Each structure stands twice: as structure tokens, then as C-alpha cells.
Coordinates of C-alpha atoms in Angstrom, one line a residue:
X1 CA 0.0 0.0 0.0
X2 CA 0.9 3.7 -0.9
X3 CA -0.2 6.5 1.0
X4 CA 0.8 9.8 0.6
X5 CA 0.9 12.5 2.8
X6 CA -2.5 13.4 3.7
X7 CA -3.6 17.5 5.3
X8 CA -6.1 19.5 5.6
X9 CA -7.2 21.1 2.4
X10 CA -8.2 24.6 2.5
X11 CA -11.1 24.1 1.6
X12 CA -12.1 21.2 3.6
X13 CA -10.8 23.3 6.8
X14 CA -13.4 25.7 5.1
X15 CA -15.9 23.2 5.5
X16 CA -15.1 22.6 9.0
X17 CA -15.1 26.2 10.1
X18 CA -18.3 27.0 8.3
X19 CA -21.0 28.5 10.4
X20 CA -24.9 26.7 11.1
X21 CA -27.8 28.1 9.7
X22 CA -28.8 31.0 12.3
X23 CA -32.3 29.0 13.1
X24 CA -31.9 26.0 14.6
X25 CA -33.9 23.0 14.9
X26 CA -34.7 19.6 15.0
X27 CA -34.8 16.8 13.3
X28 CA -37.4 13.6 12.9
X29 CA -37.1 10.4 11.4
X30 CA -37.6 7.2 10.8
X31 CA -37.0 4.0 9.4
X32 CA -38.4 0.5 10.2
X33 CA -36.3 -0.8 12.2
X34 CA -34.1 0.4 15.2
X35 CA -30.1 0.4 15.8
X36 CA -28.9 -3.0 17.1
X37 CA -27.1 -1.4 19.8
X38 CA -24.8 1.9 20.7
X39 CA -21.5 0.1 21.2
X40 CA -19.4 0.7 18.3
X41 CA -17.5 -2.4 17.8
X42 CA -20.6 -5.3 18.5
X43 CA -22.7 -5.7 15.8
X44 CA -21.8 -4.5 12.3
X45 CA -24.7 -3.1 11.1
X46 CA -25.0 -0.5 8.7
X47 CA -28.5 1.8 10.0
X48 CA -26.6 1.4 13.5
X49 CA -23.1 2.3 11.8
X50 CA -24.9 5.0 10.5
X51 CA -26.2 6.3 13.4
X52 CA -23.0 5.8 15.6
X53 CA -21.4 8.2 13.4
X54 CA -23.2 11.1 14.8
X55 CA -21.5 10.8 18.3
X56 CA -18.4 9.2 17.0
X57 CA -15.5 10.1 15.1
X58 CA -13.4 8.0 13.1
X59 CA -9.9 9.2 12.2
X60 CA -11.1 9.1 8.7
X61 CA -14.7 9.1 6.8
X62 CA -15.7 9.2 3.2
X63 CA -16.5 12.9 1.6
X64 CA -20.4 12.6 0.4
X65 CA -20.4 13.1 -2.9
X66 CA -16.8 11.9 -3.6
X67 CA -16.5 8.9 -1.8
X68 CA -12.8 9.2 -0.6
X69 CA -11.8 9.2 3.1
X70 CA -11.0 12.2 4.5
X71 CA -9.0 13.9 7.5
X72 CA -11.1 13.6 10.7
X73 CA -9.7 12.5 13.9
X74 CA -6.8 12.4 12.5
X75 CA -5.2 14.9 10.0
X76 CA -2.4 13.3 8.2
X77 CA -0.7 9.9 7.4
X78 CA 2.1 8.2 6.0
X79 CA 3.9 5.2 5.1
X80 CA 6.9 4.6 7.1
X81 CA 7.2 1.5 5.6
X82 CA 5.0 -0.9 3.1
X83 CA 3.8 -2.4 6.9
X84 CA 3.7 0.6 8.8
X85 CA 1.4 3.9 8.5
X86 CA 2.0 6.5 10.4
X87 CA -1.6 8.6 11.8
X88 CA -1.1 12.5 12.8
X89 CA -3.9 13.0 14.9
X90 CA -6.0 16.1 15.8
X91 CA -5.4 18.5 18.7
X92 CA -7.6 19.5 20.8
X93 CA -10.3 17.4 20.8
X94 CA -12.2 16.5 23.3
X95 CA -14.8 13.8 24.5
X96 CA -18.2 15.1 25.1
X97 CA -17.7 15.1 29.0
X98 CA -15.3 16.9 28.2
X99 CA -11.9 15.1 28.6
X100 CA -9.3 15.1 26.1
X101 CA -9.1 12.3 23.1
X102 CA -5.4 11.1 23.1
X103 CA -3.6 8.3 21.1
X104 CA -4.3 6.1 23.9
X105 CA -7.9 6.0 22.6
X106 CA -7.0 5.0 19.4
X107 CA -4.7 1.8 20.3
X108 CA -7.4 1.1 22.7
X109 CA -10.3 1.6 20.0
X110 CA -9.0 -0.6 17.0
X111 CA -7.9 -3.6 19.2
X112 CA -11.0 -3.6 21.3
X113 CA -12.7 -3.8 17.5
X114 CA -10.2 -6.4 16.9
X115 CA -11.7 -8.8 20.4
X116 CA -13.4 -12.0 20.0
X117 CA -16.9 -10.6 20.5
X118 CA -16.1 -7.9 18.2
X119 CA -18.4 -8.0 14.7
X120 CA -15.8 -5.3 13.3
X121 CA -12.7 -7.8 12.5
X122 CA -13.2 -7.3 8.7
X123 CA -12.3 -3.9 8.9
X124 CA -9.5 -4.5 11.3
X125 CA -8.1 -7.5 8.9
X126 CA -4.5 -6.9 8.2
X127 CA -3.8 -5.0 11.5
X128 CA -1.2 -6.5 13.8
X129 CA -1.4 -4.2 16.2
X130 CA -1.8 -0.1 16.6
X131 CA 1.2 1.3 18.3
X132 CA 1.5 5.2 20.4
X133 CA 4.7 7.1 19.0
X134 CA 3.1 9.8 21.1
X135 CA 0.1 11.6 22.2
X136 CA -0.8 13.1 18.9
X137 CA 0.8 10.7 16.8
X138 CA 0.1 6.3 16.3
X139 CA 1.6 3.6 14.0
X140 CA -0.5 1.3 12.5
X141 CA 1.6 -2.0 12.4
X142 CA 0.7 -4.3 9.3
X143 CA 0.5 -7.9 9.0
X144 CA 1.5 -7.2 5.4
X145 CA 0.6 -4.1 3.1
X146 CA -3.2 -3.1 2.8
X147 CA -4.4 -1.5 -0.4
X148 CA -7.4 -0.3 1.4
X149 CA -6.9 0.6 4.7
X150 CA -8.2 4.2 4.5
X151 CA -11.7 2.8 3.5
X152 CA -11.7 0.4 6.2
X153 CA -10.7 3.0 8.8
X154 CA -14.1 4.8 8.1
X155 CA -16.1 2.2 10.1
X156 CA -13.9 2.2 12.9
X157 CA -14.6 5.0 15.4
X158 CA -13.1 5.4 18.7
X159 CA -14.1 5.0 21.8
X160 CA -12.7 6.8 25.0
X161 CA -10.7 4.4 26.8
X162 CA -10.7 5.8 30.1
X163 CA -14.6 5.9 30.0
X164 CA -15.2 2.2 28.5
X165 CA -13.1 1.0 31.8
X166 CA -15.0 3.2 34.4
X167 CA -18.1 1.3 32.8
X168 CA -16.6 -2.2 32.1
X169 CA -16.8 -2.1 28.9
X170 CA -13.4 -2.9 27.6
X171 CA -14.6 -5.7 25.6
X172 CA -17.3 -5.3 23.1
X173 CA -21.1 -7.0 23.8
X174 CA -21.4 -10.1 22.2
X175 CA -24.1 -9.7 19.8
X176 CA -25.0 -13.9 20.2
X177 CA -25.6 -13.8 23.7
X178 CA -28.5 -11.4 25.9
X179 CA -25.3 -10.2 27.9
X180 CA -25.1 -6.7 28.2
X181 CA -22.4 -3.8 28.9
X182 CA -22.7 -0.2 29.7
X183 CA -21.6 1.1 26.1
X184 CA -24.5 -1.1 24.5
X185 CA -27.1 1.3 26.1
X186 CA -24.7 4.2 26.4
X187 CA -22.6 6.5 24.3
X188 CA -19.9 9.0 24.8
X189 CA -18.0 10.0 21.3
X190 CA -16.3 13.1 20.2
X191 CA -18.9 13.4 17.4
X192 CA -21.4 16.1 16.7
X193 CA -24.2 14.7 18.9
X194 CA -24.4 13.0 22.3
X195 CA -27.0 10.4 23.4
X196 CA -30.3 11.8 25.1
X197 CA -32.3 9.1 25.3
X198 CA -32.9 5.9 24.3
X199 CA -35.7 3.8 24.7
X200 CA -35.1 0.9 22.0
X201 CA -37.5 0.0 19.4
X202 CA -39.3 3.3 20.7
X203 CA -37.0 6.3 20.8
X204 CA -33.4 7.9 20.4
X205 CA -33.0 11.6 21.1
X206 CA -29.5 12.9 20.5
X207 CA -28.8 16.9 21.3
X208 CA -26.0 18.8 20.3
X209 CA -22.3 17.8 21.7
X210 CA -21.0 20.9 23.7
X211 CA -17.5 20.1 23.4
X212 CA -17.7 19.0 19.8
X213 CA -14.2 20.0 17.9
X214 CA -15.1 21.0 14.7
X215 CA -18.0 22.7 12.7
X216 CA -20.7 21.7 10.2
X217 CA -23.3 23.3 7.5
X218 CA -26.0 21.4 9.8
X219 CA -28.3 23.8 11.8
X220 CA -29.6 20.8 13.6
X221 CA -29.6 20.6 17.4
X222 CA -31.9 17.7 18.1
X223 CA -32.2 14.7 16.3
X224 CA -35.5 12.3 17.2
X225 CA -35.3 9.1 15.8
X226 CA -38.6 7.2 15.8
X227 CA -38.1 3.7 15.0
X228 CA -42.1 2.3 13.0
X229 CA -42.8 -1.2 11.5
X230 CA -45.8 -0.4 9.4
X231 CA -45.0 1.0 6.0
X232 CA -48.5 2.5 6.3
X233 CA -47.9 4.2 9.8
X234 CA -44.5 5.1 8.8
X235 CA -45.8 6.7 5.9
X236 CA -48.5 8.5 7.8
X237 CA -46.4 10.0 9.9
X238 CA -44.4 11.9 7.7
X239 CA -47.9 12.9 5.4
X240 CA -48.6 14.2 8.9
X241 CA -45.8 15.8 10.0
X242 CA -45.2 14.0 12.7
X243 CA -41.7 13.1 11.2
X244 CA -39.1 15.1 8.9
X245 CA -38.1 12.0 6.9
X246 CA -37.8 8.0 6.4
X247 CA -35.2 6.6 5.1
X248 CA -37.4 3.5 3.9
X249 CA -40.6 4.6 2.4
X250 CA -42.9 1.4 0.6
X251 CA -42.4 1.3 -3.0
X252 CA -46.4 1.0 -3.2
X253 CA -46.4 4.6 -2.0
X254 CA -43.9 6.6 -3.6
X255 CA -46.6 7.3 -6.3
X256 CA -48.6 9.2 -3.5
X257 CA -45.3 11.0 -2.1
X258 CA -43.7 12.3 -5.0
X259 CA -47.4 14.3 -5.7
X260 CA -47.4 15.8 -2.5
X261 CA -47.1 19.5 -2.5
X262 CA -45.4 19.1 0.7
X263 CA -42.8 16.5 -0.1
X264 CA -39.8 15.7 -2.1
X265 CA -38.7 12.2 -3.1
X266 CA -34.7 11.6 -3.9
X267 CA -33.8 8.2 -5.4
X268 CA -30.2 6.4 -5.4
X269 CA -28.7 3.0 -6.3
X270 CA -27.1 1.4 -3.0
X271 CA -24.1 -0.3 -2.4
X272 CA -26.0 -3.2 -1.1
X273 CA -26.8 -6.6 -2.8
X274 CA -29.7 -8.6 -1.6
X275 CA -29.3 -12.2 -1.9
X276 CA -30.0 -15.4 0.4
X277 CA -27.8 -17.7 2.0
X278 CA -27.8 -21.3 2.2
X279 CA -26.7 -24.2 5.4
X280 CA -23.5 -25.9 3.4
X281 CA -22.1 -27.0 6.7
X282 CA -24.8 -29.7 8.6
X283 CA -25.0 -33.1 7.3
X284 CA -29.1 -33.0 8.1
X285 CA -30.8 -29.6 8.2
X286 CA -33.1 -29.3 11.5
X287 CA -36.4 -29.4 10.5
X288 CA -36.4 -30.9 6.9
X289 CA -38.0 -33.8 6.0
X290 CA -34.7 -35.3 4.6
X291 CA -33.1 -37.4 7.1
X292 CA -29.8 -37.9 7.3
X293 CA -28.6 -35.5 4.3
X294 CA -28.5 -31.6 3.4
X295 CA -30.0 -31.1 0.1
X296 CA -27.8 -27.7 0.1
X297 CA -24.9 -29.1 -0.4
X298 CA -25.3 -30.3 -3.5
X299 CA -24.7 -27.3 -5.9
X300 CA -27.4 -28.7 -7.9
X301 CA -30.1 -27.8 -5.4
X302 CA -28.6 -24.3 -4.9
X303 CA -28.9 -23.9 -9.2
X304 CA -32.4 -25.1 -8.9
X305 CA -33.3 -22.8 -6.4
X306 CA -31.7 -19.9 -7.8
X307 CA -33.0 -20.5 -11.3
X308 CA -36.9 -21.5 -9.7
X309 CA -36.9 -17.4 -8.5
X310 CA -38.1 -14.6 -11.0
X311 CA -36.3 -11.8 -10.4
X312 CA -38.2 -9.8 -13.2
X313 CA -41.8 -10.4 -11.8
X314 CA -39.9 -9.4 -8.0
X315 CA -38.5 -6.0 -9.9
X316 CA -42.0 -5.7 -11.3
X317 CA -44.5 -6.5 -8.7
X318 CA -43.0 -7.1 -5.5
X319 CA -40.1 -4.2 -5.6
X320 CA -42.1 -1.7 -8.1
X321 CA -39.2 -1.2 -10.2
X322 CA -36.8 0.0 -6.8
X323 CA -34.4 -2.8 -7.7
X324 CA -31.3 -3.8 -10.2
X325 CA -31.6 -7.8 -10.7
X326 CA -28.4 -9.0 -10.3
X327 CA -26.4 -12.0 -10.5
X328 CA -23.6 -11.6 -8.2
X329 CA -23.0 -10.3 -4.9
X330 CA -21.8 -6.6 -5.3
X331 CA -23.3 -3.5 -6.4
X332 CA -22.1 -1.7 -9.4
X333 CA -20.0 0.8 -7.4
X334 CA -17.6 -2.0 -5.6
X335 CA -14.2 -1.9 -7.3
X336 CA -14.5 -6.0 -8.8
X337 CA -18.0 -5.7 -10.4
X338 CA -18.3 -6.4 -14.3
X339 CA -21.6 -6.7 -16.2
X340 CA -20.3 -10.7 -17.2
X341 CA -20.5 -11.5 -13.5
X342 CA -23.4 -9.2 -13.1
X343 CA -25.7 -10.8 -15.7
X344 CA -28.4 -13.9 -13.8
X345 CA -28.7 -17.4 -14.6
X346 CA -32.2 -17.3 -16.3
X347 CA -35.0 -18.1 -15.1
X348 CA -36.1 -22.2 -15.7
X349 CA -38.6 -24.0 -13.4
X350 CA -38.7 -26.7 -15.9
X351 CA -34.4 -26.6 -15.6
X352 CA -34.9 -26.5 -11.6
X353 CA -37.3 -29.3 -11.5
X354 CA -34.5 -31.6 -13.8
X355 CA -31.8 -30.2 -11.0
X356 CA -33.3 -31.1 -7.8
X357 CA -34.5 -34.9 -9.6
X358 CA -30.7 -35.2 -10.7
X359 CA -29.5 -34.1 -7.0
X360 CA -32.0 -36.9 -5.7
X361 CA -34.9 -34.5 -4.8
X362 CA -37.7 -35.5 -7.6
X363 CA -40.6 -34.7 -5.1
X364 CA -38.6 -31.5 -3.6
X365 CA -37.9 -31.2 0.1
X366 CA -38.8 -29.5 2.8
X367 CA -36.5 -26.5 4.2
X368 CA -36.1 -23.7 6.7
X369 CA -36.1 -20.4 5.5
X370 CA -36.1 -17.0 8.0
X371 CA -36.0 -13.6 6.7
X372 CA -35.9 -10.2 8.6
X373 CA -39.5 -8.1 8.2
X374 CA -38.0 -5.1 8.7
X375 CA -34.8 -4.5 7.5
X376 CA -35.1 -4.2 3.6
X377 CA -36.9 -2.8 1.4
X378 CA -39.9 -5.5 1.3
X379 CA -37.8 -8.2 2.9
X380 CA -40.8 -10.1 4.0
X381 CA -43.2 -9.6 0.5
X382 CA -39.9 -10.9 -1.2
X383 CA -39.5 -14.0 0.9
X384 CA -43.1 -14.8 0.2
X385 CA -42.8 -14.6 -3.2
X386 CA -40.1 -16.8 -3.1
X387 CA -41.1 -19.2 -1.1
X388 CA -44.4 -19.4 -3.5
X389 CA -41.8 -19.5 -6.7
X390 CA -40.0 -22.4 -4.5
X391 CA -43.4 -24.2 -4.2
X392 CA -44.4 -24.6 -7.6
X393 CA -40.6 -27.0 -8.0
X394 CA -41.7 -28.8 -5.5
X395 CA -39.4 -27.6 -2.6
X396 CA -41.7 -26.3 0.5
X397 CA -39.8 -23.4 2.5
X398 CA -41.5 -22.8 5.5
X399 CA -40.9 -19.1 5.9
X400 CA -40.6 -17.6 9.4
X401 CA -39.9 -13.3 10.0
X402 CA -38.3 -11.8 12.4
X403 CA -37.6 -7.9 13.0
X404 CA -33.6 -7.2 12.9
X405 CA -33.1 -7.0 16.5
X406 CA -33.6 -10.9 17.0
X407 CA -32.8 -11.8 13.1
X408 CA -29.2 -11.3 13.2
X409 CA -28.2 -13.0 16.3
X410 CA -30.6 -15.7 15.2
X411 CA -28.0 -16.5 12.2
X412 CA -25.2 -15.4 14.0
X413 CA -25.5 -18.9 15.5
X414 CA -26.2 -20.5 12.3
X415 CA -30.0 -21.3 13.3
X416 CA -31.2 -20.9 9.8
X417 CA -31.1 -23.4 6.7
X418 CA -31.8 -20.8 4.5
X419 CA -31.6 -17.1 5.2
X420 CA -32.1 -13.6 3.7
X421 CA -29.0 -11.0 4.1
X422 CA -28.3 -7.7 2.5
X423 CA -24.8 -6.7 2.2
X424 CA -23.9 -3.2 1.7
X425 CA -19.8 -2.5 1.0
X426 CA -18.7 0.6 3.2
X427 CA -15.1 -0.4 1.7
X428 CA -16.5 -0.7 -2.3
X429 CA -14.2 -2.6 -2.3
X430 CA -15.2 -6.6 -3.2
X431 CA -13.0 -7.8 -0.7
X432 CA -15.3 -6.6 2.2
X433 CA -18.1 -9.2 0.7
X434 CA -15.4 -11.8 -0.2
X435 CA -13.9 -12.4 3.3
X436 CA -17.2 -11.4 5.3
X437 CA -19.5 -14.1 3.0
X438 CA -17.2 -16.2 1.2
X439 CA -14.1 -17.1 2.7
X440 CA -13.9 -19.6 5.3
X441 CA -14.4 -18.6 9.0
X442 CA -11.3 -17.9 10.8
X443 CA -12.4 -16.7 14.1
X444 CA -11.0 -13.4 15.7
X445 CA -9.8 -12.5 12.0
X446 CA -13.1 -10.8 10.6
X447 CA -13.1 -14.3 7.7
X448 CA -15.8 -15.5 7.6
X449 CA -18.1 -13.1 10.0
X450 CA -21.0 -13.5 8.2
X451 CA -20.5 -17.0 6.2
X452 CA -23.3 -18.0 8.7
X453 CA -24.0 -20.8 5.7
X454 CA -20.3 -22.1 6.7
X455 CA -19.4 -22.4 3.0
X456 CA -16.1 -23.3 1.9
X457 CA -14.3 -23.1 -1.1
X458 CA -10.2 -24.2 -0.8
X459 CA -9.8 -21.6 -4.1
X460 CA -11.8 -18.9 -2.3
X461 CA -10.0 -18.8 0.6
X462 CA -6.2 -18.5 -1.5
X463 CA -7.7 -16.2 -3.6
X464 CA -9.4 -13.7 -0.8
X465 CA -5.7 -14.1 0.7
X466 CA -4.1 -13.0 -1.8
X467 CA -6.3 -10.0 -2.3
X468 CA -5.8 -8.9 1.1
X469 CA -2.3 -7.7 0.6
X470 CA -2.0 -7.3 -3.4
X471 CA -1.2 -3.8 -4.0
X472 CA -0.2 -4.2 -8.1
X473 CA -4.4 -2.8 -8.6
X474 CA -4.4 -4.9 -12.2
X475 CA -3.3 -7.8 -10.9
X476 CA -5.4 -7.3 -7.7
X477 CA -8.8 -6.6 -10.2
X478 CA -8.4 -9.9 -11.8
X479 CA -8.4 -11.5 -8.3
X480 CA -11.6 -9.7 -7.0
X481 CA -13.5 -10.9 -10.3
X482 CA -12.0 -14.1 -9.8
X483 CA -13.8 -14.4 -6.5
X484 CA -17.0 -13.0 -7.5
X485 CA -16.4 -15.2 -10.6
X486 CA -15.9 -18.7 -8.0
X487 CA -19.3 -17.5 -5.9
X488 CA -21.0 -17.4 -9.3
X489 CA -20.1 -20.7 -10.2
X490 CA -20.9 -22.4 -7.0
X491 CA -23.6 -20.9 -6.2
X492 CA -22.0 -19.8 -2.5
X493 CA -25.0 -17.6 -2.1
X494 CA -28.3 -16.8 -4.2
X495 CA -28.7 -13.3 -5.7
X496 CA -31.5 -11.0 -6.1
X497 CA -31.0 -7.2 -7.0
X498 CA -29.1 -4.1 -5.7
X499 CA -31.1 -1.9 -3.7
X500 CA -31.9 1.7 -4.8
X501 CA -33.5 3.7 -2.3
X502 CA -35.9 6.6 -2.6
X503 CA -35.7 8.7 0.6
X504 CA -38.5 10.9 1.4
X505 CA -38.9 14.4 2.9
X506 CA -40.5 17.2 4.1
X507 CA -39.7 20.0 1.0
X508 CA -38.0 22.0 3.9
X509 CA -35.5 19.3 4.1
X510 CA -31.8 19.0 2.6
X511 CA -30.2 16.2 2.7
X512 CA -27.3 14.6 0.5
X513 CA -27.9 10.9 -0.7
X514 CA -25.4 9.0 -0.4
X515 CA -24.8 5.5 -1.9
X516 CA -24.2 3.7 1.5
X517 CA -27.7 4.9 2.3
X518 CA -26.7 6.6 5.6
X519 CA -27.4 10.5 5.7
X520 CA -24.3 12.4 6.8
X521 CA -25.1 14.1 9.8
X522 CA -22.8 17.4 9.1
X523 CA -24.4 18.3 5.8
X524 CA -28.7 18.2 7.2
X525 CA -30.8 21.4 7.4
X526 CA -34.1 22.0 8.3
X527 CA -35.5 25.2 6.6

């Protein structure tokens, strides 16, 4: 890896100087589901990650509209060597209760995201260790070099280490156990905003951080964050007034929205792939009617279901049009993606049918299949669908929903045969997908965090080894596709379609869409 020297631009020391809109106020919003948690480093989760960024700082984070990371707790870096960076970081910053943020919060930070309960390893992968020079200045230690560093570095914000001991939270909550620490109700960053309240799956209030270090172009001093279930209600609420914004408004209604004198509707494609994952690990799936084999092994059975779905009646009807059928498990934007690997297997019932009687399976089978209902856009209408697609082949899924708060622990311990995940790439880079869903699990290294399928490839894992610390970019590109190319083929996972999200407003309301689908807390205004 080769960084240069990075500083303060002018104009993005502009930027952080600028002065709020003279009228402040507040903001409401919603979505359907609510954050996971507060503490940083448990459970990698991207409406979470987004809120956490409002009352924590990273020590870099992506510009809006141009996607490259960007000075923020820290100001500068360099390479010292091909395994060492070097991280200026920023004076005079302090915590919102009001003690100062020192390198000791930063070793303390990425190795506590680095622990065994920790659901941030893939960003920490290729870290060794993080090392004070002194109090303004850390090394980065490498296992070996790390073309994309910087991008991981964006999802890893940092935590005071003198508070997380106070409160025993030095090690992260485990997201597969009910056990909880102080940080995974409480917050203290050196963001913008400072935790309120919080009364989950109800209400987060965040007010303005007093000691906050820099400036924004937000005039924002209150952000209420309503979490509602029902598109309808969710819907209502901001027809009402009662909310600002959702981030997640129904496809059904957007008609309806976009007409409102009082409302504005924005549109973007997302980063994030939606696709389901299959059990490739026990030798008899709980709850099947097959005893003594898994049918999802055999990549016959993972062709026939895959080639049983329609993905153009599930653009059409089910998704309204808010989707980009694809075929492999990245979004357009992630550095690996070509339109070969993009394009589907087509759609054959006849084909699936001939597939499952080759695999042994002439009368179909009978399988477990969970989905989240309220996480993605639809998730439950789409698993329906499916599992009524999946019926007419002759393989019964017996669907069960669950919202996200007990969904992704749920698979977390591999408790589903088959399973409905959307992956979003915060990196956009392909190897964020290939070691979180692909590569086998190596625990305490980020591989594998979210294979909860347990599939295993020998070729996948050399190759998503090799692109961990191949800097020639070339040589690395062929790698990525390679990878996308070997998930493809084996059917590791079953796609659907890349998300793109409509976000809808009061027409008061600026906002900046961003592809990661997370607004960006500095750049809000409420007219």
C-alpha cells in the first residue's frame, strides 16, 4: 500500500469552520427498524453504523459526494514502511464530557474492535497491532501491506478508553448472547451529537455535543429518531408531519409522495446486494424432511433454487421497479464488479425441476427459510414470493420473519437453513463481501463473520488471501473478479438485486444521498 501524505485542504478546513444556519432546529425520522445497539464495535450493522457516526469520530470518513476518506480525527498519514502507516492525529479534541481524546484511545479503540466478541474484525483485517509514537501521533503496524486501509478505517470510530473502563466495557457485547455492557445502552463519542435518550424499538434523542471539535453546515440541534414497522404508519407519519423523513418509504407509496405538494422524493442506487444464504455445513438440516442428508450441499439444489426465482416479476410487482436484478454479490460501485458476472442465470422451473431430480430430490424437500421483516426494502413480500416461486418445484420453505433486532443474532448462531442478508460494502471494495461471506471462518480474524451458511471453497480462501495484501491494482482486479467469478459458479450464495432507495422528505429538508444509504449528519438542514 501507498499512501501519501494526507492535510487539511483549505477548503475542507473551510468546510469545517463554516458556520450553522442561524435558526436551529430539529430533526425527525424514521425507518423501520431500530439500531442493534450503541457500542461501536458489536454488531456490524449499517443503519446502526450510521447512526453511531453522529456521536463518534473515526480518524477518517468518506466525503459525500466523492466517496474518498477524509481527515477527521486524524489529520495526516504516511507510510513509514509498506507495513507501517503513520496517523497525525488532531489536537484539541475532546470527548463530550469533556476530557481530552489522546492516542491512547486510538490503540485502545481498533484492538478492542479487533476482540473476540467484536463484529468489526473485517475492517480491522491486516492490522497486527496499533502502536502510540506519542500523544498526537500512532503507527498502524501491518501484518503485510493493505491497499485499502483508509476505506476500512471509516467504520472504525473510537471510543474513550478511560470511559469504556470506568463502565466495564473494555470488551465489546457479544451480539450472540442477551449479555449486556454499559456502552451497549450508552454512548460518549467526540462526534457532533451526544445520546439523550434511548428507549429501543421506541426512541433515540440525540442533542447537540457541547464540546464538539469542529463545525458543520448542519443547523440541527436535536435529532429524534422514531423507529415504525408499518409502512403505512411510517408513511402517515411523515404525510402528517409528525416526522421530517424516512429513510425506507414502501415502493407502493412513492406514487402518492412524489405528488405531495409538501414533499420531495430523492432516489439512489445502494451499495448493497440482496441475496439469500444457504446451510452448506450440517450433514441433516433441522427441521427438513430429509433425514440424514442436506440437500444444500449439492450445488445442484442451490442452481435449482436460484433458477426457480423470477427476479423480473420481483423488480415488477413485488419491488415496483426500486431494484437492479443481479447476479452476483456486489453493487455496481464496488471496485471487482463487471456486467459478465453481473448478468443472472435465467429463469427455468422446468431446468430447476431436472436439477433437484438429478441431486435426488424429484418430489422437492422441505427446508427452513427466516428472513428479517423489517430491515429491507420488502424483505418479507420478497420472501413470500419466493417461497411461492420455490413451491411450484416442489421444494416447500417454511418461511418464518423476524424484526432485525432478533434476526441477526438468530443466524449469528447458524439457526437458519436458508436465510435472507443484505450486504452493503462501506469499503467498495469486493474484498469486504469476499472475506465477510465467502471465505472460510477464521475466528478473531473478521473471515468468515457473516459465512453464517459455513461455506467453503479451498480456491476462495487463497484467492481472498491474496487480495488482502496485493497492492499491483491490475493484478489485484483480476483476483476480485476471480472471486465473484468462484461464488457465481458455485452458487455460494443466491442473488436478487441491488437496492436503490428513494428517501422521502418534508420539502424544507436537505439532505445529501449518499450510496451507503446513511445521511451524513454534518451536511442536514431544516428550513
Amino acid at each position: 500500500m501507498k499512501i501519501k501524505l494526507a492535510l487539511l485542504t483549505a477548503a475542507a478546513a473551510a468546510a469545517l469552520l463554516a458556520t450553522p444556519a442561524a435558526i436551529a432546529k430539529p430533526f425527525k425520522w424514521s425507518s423501520a427498524s431500530d439500531i442493534p445497539t450503541l457500542d461501536i464495535h458489536s454488531q456490524n450493522n449499517a443503519l446502526g453504523n450510521g447512526v453511531h457516526a453522529a456521536i463518534y469520530d473515526s480518524l477518517v470518513y468518506y466525503d459525500s459526494k466523492t466517496f474518498k476518506p477524509e481527515p477527521q480525527l486524524a489529520t495526516a498519514w504516511r507510510d513509514v514502511s509498506p507495513t507501517q502507516v503513520r496517523f497525525t492525529l488532531r489536537t484539541g479534541v475532546k470527548f463530550s464530557d469533556g476530557t481530552p481524546f489522546t492516542a491512547d484511545d486510538v490503540v485502545f479503540s481498533i484492538t478492542r474492535a479487533m476482540a473476540k466478541s467484536s463484529n468489526y474484525q473485517v475492517y480491522t483485517q491486516g492490522i497486527d497491532r496499533v502502536v502510540k509514537v506519542n500523544d498526537n501521533t500512532v503507527d498502524f503496524i501491518m501484518k503485510g501491506p493493505n491497499p485499502v486501509l483508509l476505506n476500512q478505517l471509516t467504520e472504525l470510530r473510537i471510543m474513550s478508553k478511560a470511559w469504556a473502563e470506568k463502565n466495564k466495557s473494555v470488551d465489546p457485547k457479544d451480539i450472540r448472547t442477551k449479555d449486556e455492557t454499559f456502552a451497549h445502552r450508552n454512548a460518549m463519542g467526540t462526534g457532533q451529537y451526544m445520546v439523550k435518550e434511548w428507549q429501543p424499538d421506541q426512541k433515540l434523542v440525540l442533542v447537540k455535543n457541547p464540546n464538539y471539535w469542529g463545525k458543520s453546515d448542519s443547523n440541527v440541534t436535536e435529532i429524534i429518531y422514531t423507529p415504525i414497522k408499518s409502512e403505512a404508519t411510517r408513511v402517515a407519519a411523515l404525510l402528517s408531519g409528525e416526522v421530517d423523513f424516512i429513510l425506507d418509504p414502501s415502493p407502493q407509496d412513492l406514487a402518492r409522495l412524489r405528488s405531495s405538494a409538501n414533499l420531495k422524493v430523492i432516489d439512489g442506487v445502494e451499495n448493497r446486494t440482496i441475496f439469500f444464504g444457504m446451510d452448506q455445513f450440517r450433514d441433516e438440516l433441522p427441521g427438513s424432511n430429509i433425514k440424514g442428508k442436506n440437500p444444500l450441499k449439492d450445488v445442484r439444489v442451490r442452481r435449482a433454487l436460484y433458477q426457480a426465482i423470477d427476479s423480473d416479476s420481483l423488480h415488477k410487482v413485488t419491488m415496483r421497479g426500486l431494484s437492479q436484478p443481479t447476479g452476483t454479490l456486489v453493487a455496481p460501485q464496488v471496485a471487482g464488479w463487471n456486467e459478465s458476472l453481473h448478468r443472472r442465470m435465467p429463469f427455468d422451473p422446468e431446468g430447476a425441476k431436472k436439477l433437484l431430480a438429478e441431486a435426488g430430490y424429484p418430489q422437492g424437500f422441505e427446508v427452513d427459510f427466516a428472513c428479517p421483516n423489517n430491515r429491507y426494502i420488502n424483505d418479507e413480500e420478497i420472501c413470500q414470493a419466493v417461497t411461492a416461486m420455490w413451491a411450484k418445484v416442489g421444494v416447500k420453505a417454511k418461511l418464518r420473519t423476524l424484526p432485525l433486532v432478533t434476526y441477526f443474532p438468530m443466524i449469528q448462531r447458524h439457526e437458519a437453513s436458508i436465510y435472507m442478508l443484505g450486504w452493503g460494502v462501506p469499503t467498495f471494495d469486493a474484498l469486504y463481501s469476499l472475506q465477510s461471506l465467502t471465505r472460510s471462518m477464521v475466528p478473531g480474524t473478521g473471515d468468515g463473520n457473516y459465512n453464517v451458511g459455513r461455506y467453503k471453497n479451498d480456491r476462495m480462501d487463497v484467492v481472498v488471501d491474496r487480495i488482502k495484501v496485493e497492492t499491483d491494482l491490475p493484478v489485484r482486479g483480476r483476483f476480485l473478479e476471480e472471486g465473484l467469478k468462484i461464488s457465481n459458479d458455485t452458487v455460494s450464495h443466491i442473488p436478487l438485486h441491488n437496492q436503490i432507495i428513494p428517501w422521502a422528505m418534508k420539502k424544507n429538508v436537505e439532505v445529501t444521498h449518499r450510496a451507503d444509504n446513511r445521511l451524513d449528519w454534518r451536511l442536514i438542514k431544516v428550513n
